[in-house]
Amino acid sequence: MKRLELKLLPPVVTLLAAGGMALTAQYLPTLKFVVPEKTALCALLFLSGLLCELSGFLAFWKVRTSINPLRPAQASWMVRHGIYRFTRNPMYLGQLLQLVAWAFWLENLLAFAVLPAYIAYLTRFQIIPEERILSARFGASYAAYQQRVRRWV
């Protein structure tokens, strides 16, 4: 399974999950439900996700470190400020919030079942390998950060 680590860009994984959710909603319409104020709820979730992603990106940009999720060893700086005080993975959290918005938009219960699979895939094949590499690169400083700040929220 190690050969699947750091192979797909997380936004590609997010788009694949969104596609799976759409197919689920299309082919299993009996699990449909109604979301009151759907547009407002989905906009709030989607924009919150976008804000998380943008905050994470800007924190990396500010210290001029690599943002390439497929090459975490290129990181020249360990970012711990801004949104990184609350979550170690704001960009992935943002994409998850956007998928939650999409699930509500689709109004299908089974669309939500894709979310745990998405989290499991990203955690196993993206986040854990990143953490292993960052631990080797930044040592005790990264270990202390891991103890202080949660992986997702």
CSV table of C-alpha atoms in Angstrom, one decimal:
chain,number,residue,atom,x,y,z
A,1,MET,CA,0.0,0.0,0.0
A,2,LYS,CA,3.0,2.3,0.4
A,3,ARG,CA,3.1,2.8,-3.3
A,4,LEU,CA,-0.1,4.8,-3.1
A,5,GLU,CA,1.4,7.3,-0.7
A,6,LEU,CA,1.8,10.9,-2.0
A,7,LYS,CA,0.7,9.9,-5.6
A,8,LEU,CA,-2.5,11.9,-6.1
A,9,LEU,CA,-2.8,15.7,-5.6
A,10,PRO,CA,-5.4,16.2,-2.8
A,11,PRO,CA,-7.6,18.4,-5.0
A,12,VAL,CA,-7.8,15.5,-7.4
A,13,VAL,CA,-8.9,13.2,-4.6
A,14,THR,CA,-11.5,15.8,-3.6
A,15,LEU,CA,-12.8,16.0,-7.2
A,16,LEU,CA,-13.0,12.2,-7.3
A,17,ALA,CA,-14.9,12.1,-4.0
A,18,ALA,CA,-17.3,14.8,-5.3
A,19,GLY,CA,-17.9,12.8,-8.4
A,20,GLY,CA,-18.6,9.7,-6.4
A,21,MET,CA,-21.0,11.6,-4.3
A,22,ALA,CA,-22.8,12.9,-7.4
A,23,LEU,CA,-23.1,9.4,-8.8
A,24,THR,CA,-24.4,8.1,-5.5
A,25,ALA,CA,-27.1,10.8,-5.5
A,26,GLN,CA,-28.1,10.2,-9.1
A,27,TYR,CA,-28.4,6.4,-8.8
A,28,LEU,CA,-29.9,6.2,-5.3
A,29,PRO,CA,-32.5,9.0,-5.3
A,30,THR,CA,-34.6,7.1,-2.7
A,31,LEU,CA,-32.2,8.4,0.0
A,32,LYS,CA,-33.0,12.0,-0.8
A,33,PHE,CA,-33.9,14.5,2.0
A,34,VAL,CA,-34.7,18.2,2.0
A,35,VAL,CA,-32.4,20.8,3.4
A,36,PRO,CA,-34.1,24.0,4.5
A,37,GLU,CA,-32.1,27.1,3.4
A,38,LYS,CA,-29.9,24.8,1.3
A,39,THR,CA,-28.2,27.6,-0.6
A,40,ALA,CA,-27.2,29.6,2.5
A,41,LEU,CA,-25.9,26.5,4.3
A,42,CYS,CA,-23.9,25.3,1.3
A,43,ALA,CA,-22.5,28.7,0.6
A,44,LEU,CA,-21.4,29.1,4.3
A,45,LEU,CA,-19.8,25.7,4.3
A,46,PHE,CA,-18.1,26.1,0.9
A,47,LEU,CA,-16.8,29.6,1.7
A,48,SER,CA,-15.6,28.4,5.2
A,49,GLY,CA,-13.6,25.7,3.4
A,50,LEU,CA,-12.2,28.1,0.9
A,51,LEU,CA,-11.1,30.4,3.7
A,52,CYS,CA,-9.3,27.5,5.4
A,53,GLU,CA,-7.5,26.6,2.2
A,54,LEU,CA,-6.6,30.2,1.5
A,55,SER,CA,-5.4,30.8,5.0
A,56,GLY,CA,-3.2,27.7,4.8
A,57,PHE,CA,-1.8,28.7,1.4
A,58,LEU,CA,-1.0,32.2,2.5
A,59,ALA,CA,0.8,31.0,5.6
A,60,PHE,CA,3.0,28.9,3.4
A,61,TRP,CA,3.5,31.7,0.9
A,62,LYS,CA,4.4,34.2,3.7
A,63,VAL,CA,7.4,32.1,4.7
A,64,ARG,CA,8.2,31.1,1.1
A,65,THR,CA,8.1,27.3,1.8
A,66,SER,CA,7.0,24.6,-0.6
A,67,ILE,CA,3.3,24.0,-1.0
A,68,ASN,CA,3.7,20.9,-3.1
A,69,PRO,CA,1.7,18.2,-1.2
A,70,LEU,CA,3.5,15.4,-3.3
A,71,ARG,CA,6.9,16.6,-2.1
A,72,PRO,CA,6.8,17.5,1.6
A,73,ALA,CA,10.5,17.0,1.9
A,74,GLN,CA,10.9,20.3,0.0
A,75,ALA,CA,9.5,22.2,3.0
A,76,SER,CA,12.1,24.7,4.2
A,77,TRP,CA,10.0,26.0,7.1
A,78,MET,CA,7.6,24.5,9.6
A,79,VAL,CA,4.5,26.7,9.6
A,80,ARG,CA,2.9,27.0,13.0
A,81,HIS,CA,1.3,30.4,12.9
A,82,GLY,CA,-2.2,31.6,11.7
A,83,ILE,CA,-4.6,28.8,11.0
A,84,TYR,CA,-1.9,26.2,11.7
A,85,ARG,CA,-2.4,27.0,15.4
A,86,PHE,CA,-5.7,25.2,15.2
A,87,THR,CA,-5.3,22.5,12.6
A,88,ARG,CA,-2.2,20.9,11.0
A,89,ASN,CA,-4.0,20.4,7.7
A,90,PRO,CA,-6.2,23.5,7.0
A,91,MET,CA,-6.1,23.0,3.2
A,92,TYR,CA,-7.4,19.4,3.6
A,93,LEU,CA,-9.9,20.5,6.2
A,94,GLY,CA,-11.1,23.2,3.7
A,95,GLN,CA,-11.6,20.6,1.0
A,96,LEU,CA,-13.5,18.4,3.4
A,97,LEU,CA,-15.8,21.4,4.3
A,98,GLN,CA,-16.4,21.9,0.6
A,99,LEU,CA,-17.4,18.2,0.2
A,100,VAL,CA,-19.8,18.6,3.2
A,101,ALA,CA,-21.3,21.5,1.4
A,102,TRP,CA,-21.6,19.4,-1.8
A,103,ALA,CA,-23.3,16.5,0.2
A,104,PHE,CA,-25.9,18.9,1.6
A,105,TRP,CA,-26.4,20.4,-1.9
A,106,LEU,CA,-27.0,16.9,-3.3
A,107,GLU,CA,-29.6,16.2,-0.5
A,108,ASN,CA,-28.7,12.5,-0.4
A,109,LEU,CA,-27.9,10.6,2.8
A,110,LEU,CA,-25.5,8.2,1.0
A,111,ALA,CA,-23.4,11.2,-0.3
A,112,PHE,CA,-22.3,11.7,3.3
A,113,ALA,CA,-21.0,8.1,3.4
A,114,VAL,CA,-18.2,9.2,1.0
A,115,LEU,CA,-16.8,11.6,3.6
A,116,PRO,CA,-15.3,9.0,6.0
A,117,ALA,CA,-13.7,7.3,3.0
A,118,TYR,CA,-12.3,10.6,1.9
A,119,ILE,CA,-10.9,11.3,5.3
A,120,ALA,CA,-9.5,7.8,5.6
A,121,TYR,CA,-7.8,8.0,2.2
A,122,LEU,CA,-6.3,11.4,2.8
A,123,THR,CA,-5.1,10.5,6.3
A,124,ARG,CA,-3.5,7.2,5.2
A,125,PHE,CA,-2.0,8.1,1.8
A,126,GLN,CA,-1.3,11.8,2.2
A,127,ILE,CA,-1.2,13.1,5.8
A,128,ILE,CA,0.6,10.2,7.5
A,129,PRO,CA,3.4,10.1,4.9
A,130,GLU,CA,3.7,13.9,5.1
A,131,GLU,CA,4.0,13.6,8.9
A,132,ARG,CA,6.6,10.9,8.6
A,133,ILE,CA,8.7,13.1,6.3
A,134,LEU,CA,8.2,16.3,8.4
A,135,SER,CA,9.1,14.5,11.6
A,136,ALA,CA,12.4,13.4,10.0
A,137,ARG,CA,13.0,16.9,8.7
A,138,PHE,CA,12.1,19.0,11.8
A,139,GLY,CA,12.5,16.4,14.6
A,140,ALA,CA,11.5,17.3,18.1
A,141,SER,CA,10.0,20.6,17.1
A,142,TYR,CA,7.5,18.9,14.8
A,143,ALA,CA,6.7,16.2,17.4
A,144,ALA,CA,5.9,19.0,19.9
A,145,TYR,CA,3.7,20.7,17.3
A,146,GLN,CA,1.9,17.3,16.7
A,147,GLN,CA,1.2,17.1,20.4
A,148,ARG,CA,-0.2,20.6,20.6
A,149,VAL,CA,-2.3,20.8,17.4
A,150,ARG,CA,-4.8,18.2,16.1
A,151,ARG,CA,-4.5,16.7,12.7
A,152,TRP,CA,-7.9,17.8,11.4
A,153,VAL,CA,-9.7,20.0,14.0
